[in-house]
PDB file of C-alpha atoms in Angstrom:
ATOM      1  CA  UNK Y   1      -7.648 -12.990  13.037  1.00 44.00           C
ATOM      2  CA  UNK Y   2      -6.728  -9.292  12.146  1.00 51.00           C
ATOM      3  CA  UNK Y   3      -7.180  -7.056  15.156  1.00 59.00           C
ATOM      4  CA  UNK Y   4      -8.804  -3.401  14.562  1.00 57.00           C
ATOM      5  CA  UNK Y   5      -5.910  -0.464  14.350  1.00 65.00           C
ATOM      6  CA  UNK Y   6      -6.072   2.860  14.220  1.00 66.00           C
ATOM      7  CA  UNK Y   7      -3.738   5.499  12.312  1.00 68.00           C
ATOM      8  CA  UNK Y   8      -1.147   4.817  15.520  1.00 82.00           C
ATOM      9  CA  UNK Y   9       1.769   2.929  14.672  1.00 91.00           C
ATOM     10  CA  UNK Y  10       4.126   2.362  16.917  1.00 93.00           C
ATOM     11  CA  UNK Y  11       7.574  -0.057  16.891  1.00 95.00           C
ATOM     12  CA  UNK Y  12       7.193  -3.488  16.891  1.00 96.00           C
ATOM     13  CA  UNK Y  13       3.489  -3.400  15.180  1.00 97.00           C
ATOM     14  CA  UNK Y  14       3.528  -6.385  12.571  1.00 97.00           C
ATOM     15  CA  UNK Y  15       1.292  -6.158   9.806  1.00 97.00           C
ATOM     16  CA  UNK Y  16       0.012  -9.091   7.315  1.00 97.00           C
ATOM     17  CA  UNK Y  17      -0.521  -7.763   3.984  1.00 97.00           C
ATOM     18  CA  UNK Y  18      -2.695  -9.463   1.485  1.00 96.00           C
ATOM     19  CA  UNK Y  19      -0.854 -10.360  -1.965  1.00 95.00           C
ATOM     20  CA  UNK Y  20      -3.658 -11.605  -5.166  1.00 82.00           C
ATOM     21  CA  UNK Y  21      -2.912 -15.161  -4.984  1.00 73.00           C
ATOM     22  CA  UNK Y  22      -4.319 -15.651  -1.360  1.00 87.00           C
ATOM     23  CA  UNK Y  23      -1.257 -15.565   0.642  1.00 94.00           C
ATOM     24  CA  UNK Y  24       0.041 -12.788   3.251  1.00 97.00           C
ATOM     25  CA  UNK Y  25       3.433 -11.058   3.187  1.00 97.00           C
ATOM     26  CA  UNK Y  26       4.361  -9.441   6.301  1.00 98.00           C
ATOM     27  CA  UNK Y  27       6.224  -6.588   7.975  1.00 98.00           C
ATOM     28  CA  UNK Y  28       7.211  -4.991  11.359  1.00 98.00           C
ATOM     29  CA  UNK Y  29       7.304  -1.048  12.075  1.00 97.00           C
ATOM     30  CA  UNK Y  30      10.380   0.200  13.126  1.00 97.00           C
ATOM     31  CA  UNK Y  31      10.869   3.793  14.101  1.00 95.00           C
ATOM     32  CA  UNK Y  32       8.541   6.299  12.661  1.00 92.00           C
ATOM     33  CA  UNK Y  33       7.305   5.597   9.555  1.00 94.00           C
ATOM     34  CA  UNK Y  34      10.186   2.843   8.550  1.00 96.00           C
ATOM     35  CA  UNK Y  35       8.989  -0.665   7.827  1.00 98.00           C
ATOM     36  CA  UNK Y  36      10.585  -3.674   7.381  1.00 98.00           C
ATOM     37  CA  UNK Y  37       9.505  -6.138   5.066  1.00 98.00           C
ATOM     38  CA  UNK Y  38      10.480 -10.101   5.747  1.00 98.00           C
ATOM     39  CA  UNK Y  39      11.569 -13.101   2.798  1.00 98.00           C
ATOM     40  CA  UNK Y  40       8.051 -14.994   4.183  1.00 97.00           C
ATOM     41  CA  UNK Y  41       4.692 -15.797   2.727  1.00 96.00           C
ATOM     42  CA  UNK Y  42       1.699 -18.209   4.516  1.00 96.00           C
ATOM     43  CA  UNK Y  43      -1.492 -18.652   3.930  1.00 95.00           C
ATOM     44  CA  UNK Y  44      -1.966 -18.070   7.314  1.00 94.00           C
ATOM     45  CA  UNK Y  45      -2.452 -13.934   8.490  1.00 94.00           C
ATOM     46  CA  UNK Y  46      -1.597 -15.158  11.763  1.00 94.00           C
ATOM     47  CA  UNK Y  47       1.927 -13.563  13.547  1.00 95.00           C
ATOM     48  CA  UNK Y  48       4.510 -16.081  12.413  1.00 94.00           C
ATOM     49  CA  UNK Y  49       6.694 -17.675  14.827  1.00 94.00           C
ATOM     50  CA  UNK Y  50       9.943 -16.204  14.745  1.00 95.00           C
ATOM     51  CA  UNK Y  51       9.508 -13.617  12.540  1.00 96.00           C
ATOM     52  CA  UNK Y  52      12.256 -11.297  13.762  1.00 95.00           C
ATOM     53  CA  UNK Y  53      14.852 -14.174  12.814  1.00 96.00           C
ATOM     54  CA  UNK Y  54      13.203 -14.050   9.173  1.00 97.00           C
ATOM     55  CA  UNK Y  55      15.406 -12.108   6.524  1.00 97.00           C
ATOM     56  CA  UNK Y  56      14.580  -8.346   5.545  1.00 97.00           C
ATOM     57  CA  UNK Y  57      13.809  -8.013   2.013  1.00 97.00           C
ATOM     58  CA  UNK Y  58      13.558  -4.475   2.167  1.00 98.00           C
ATOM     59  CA  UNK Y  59      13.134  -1.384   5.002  1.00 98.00           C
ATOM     60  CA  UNK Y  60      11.642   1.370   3.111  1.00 98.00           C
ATOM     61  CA  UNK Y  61       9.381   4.700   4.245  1.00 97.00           C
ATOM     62  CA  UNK Y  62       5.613   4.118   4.260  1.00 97.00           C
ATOM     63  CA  UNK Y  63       3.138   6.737   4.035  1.00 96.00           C
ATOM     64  CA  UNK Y  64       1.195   7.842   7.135  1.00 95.00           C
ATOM     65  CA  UNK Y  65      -2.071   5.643   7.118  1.00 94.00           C
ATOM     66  CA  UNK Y  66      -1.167   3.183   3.856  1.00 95.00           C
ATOM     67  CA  UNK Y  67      -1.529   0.349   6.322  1.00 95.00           C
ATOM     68  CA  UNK Y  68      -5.141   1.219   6.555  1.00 94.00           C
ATOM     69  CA  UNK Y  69      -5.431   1.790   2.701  1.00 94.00           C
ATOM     70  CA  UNK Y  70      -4.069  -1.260   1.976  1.00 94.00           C
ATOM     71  CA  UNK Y  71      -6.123  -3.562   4.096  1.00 94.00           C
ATOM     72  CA  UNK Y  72      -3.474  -4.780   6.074  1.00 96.00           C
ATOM     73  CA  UNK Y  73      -3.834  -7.080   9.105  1.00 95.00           C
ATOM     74  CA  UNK Y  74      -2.852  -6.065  12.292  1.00 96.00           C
ATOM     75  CA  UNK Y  75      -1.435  -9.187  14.116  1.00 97.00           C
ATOM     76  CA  UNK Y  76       0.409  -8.669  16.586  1.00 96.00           C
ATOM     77  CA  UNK Y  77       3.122  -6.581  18.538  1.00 96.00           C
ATOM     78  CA  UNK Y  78       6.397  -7.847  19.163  1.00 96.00           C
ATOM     79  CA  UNK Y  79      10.086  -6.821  20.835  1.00 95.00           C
ATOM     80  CA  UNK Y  80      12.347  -5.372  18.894  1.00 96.00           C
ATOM     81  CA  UNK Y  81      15.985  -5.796  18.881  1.00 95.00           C
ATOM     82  CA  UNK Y  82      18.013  -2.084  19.022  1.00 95.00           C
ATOM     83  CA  UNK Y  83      18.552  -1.860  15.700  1.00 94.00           C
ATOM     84  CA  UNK Y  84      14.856  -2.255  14.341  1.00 96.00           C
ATOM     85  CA  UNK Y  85      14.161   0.727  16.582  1.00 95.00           C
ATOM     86  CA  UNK Y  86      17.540   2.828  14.766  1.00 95.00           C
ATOM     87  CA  UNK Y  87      16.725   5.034  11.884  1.00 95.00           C
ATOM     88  CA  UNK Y  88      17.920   3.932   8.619  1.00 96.00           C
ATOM     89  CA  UNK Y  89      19.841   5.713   5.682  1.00 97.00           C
ATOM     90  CA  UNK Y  90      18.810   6.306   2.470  1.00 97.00           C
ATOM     91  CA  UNK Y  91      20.167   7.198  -0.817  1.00 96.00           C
ATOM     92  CA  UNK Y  92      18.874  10.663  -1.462  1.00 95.00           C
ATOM     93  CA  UNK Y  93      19.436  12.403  -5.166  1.00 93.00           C
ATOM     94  CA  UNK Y  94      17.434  15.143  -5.892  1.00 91.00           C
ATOM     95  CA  UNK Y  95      15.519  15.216  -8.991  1.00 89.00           C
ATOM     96  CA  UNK Y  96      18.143  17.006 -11.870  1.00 89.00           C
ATOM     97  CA  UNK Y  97      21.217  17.063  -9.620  1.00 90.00           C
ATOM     98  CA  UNK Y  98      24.495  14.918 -10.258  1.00 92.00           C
ATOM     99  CA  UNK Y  99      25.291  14.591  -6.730  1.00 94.00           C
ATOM    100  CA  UNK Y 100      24.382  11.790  -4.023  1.00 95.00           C
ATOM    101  CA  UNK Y 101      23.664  11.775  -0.399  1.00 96.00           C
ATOM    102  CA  UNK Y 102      22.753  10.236   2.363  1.00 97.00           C
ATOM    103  CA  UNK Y 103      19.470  10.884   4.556  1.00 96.00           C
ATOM    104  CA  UNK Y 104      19.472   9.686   8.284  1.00 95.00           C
ATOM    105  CA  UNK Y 105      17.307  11.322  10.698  1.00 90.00           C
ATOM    106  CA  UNK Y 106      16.279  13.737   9.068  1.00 91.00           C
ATOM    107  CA  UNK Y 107      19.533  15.269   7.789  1.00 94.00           C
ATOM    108  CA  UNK Y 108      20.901  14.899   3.962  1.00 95.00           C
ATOM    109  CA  UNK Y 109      24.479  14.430   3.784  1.00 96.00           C
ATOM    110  CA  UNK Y 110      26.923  14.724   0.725  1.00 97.00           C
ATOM    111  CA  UNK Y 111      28.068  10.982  -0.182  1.00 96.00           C
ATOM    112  CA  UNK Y 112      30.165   9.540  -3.269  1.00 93.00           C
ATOM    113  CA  UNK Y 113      28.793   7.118  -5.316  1.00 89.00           C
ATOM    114  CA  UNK Y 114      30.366   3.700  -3.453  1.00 91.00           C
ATOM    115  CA  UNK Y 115      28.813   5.288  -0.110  1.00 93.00           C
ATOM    116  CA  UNK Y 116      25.549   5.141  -1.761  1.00 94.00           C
ATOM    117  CA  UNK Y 117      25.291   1.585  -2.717  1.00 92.00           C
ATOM    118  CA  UNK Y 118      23.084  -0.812  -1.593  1.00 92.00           C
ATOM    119  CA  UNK Y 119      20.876   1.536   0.454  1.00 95.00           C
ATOM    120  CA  UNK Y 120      16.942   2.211  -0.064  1.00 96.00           C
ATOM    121  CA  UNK Y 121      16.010   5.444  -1.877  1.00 96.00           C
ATOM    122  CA  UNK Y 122      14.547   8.071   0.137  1.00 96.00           C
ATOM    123  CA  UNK Y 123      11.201   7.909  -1.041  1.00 95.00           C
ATOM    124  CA  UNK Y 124       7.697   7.563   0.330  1.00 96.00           C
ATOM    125  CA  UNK Y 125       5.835   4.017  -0.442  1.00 97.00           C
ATOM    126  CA  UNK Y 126       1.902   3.937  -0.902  1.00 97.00           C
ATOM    127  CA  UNK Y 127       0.354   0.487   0.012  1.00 97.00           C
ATOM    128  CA  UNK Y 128      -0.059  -0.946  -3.455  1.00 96.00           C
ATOM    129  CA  UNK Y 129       3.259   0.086  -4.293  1.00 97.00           C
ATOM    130  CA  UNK Y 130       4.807  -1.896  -1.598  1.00 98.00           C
ATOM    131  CA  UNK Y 131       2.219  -5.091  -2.731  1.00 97.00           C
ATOM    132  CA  UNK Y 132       3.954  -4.749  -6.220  1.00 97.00           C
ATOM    133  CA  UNK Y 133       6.930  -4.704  -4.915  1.00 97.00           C
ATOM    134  CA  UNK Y 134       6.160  -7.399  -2.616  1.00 98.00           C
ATOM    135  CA  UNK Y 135       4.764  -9.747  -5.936  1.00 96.00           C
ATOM    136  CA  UNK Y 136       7.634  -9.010  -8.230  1.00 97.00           C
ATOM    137  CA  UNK Y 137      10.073  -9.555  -4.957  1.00 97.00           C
ATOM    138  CA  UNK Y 138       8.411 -13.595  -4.359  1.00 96.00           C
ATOM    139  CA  UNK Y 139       8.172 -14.011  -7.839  1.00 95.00           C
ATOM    140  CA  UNK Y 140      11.901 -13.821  -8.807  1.00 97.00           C
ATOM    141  CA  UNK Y 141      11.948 -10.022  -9.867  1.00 97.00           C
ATOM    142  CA  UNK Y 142      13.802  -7.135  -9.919  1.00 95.00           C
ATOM    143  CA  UNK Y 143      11.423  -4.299  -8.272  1.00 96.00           C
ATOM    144  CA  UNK Y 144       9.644  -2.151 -11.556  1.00 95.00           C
ATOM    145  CA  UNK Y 145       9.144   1.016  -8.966  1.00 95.00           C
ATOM    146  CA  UNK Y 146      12.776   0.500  -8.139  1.00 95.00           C
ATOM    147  CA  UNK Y 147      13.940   0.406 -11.380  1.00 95.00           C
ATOM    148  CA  UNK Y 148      11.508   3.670 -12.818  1.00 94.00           C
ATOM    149  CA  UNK Y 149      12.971   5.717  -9.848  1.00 93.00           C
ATOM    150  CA  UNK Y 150      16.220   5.148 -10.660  1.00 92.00           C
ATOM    151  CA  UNK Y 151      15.717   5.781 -14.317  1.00 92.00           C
ATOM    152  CA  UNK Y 152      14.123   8.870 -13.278  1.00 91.00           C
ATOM    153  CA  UNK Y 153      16.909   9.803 -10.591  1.00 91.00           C
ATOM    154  CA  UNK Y 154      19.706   8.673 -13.361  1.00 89.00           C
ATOM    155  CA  UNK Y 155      21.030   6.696 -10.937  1.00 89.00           C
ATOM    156  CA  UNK Y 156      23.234   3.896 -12.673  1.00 79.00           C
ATOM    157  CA  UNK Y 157      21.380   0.354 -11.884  1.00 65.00           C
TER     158      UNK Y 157
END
């Protein structure tokens, strides 16, 4: 049973979030407005057991209140380990420049192109953003936002 939430999120909030074909995807807030996003469905919106041991598909920037907008389900709070509650970095390129860096903390630094890889863009998520990401993710494919970002950003994919 979802429990009512207000714009407050704080760490260690976990979130069920409703995908079309009647099963729930879920996530954890980590330090401001991170979230992390676990490799588990259920047709259950109920806090899964051992959640925290799941694997992170992605930990991306969500918009202040999307949680609401989105009609996720609040289900729970649990402990996080230290580096849930750590800020993450992020590939930052602004829009027309050739150059890379990396955000953490609220500070862009300069970075080559191997210091860049792997990591999230910097970018803000909306809630039905994240469910199509969350779809094409359980479904076997690569991320369209992702991928139009990039293209965008020409950053080599």
């Amino acid at each position: 049973m979802s429990k009512s939430v207000g714009n407050k999120i704080s760490n260690g909030m976990v979130f069920a979030i409703p995908l079309d074909n009647q099963s729930f995807s879920f996530c954890v807030a980590c330090v401001g407005n991170e979230f992390a996003f676990f490799d588990y469905q259920s047709n259950d919106a109920s806090l899964p057991n051992g959640l925290i041991e799941k694997p992170i598909i992605f930990r991306i920037l969500v918009a202040k209140g999307e949680h609401k907008v989105g009609g996720w389900h609040y289900v729970g709070q649990i402990d996080l380990p230290a580096h849930f509650k750590a800020a993450s970095r992020f590939l930052h390129k602004p829009v027309g420049s050739e150059n890379y860096f990396i955000y953490y903390d609220g500070v862009s630094m300069p970075a080559e192109d191997n210091d860049v890889q792997g990591l999230e863009l910097l970018t803000i998520w909306f809630a039905e953003d994240v469910v199509e990401r969350l779809k094409e993710y359980f479904k076997g494919e690569s991320s369209s936002s992702v991928f139009a970002i990039k293209k965008q950003l020409n950053i080599e994919m």
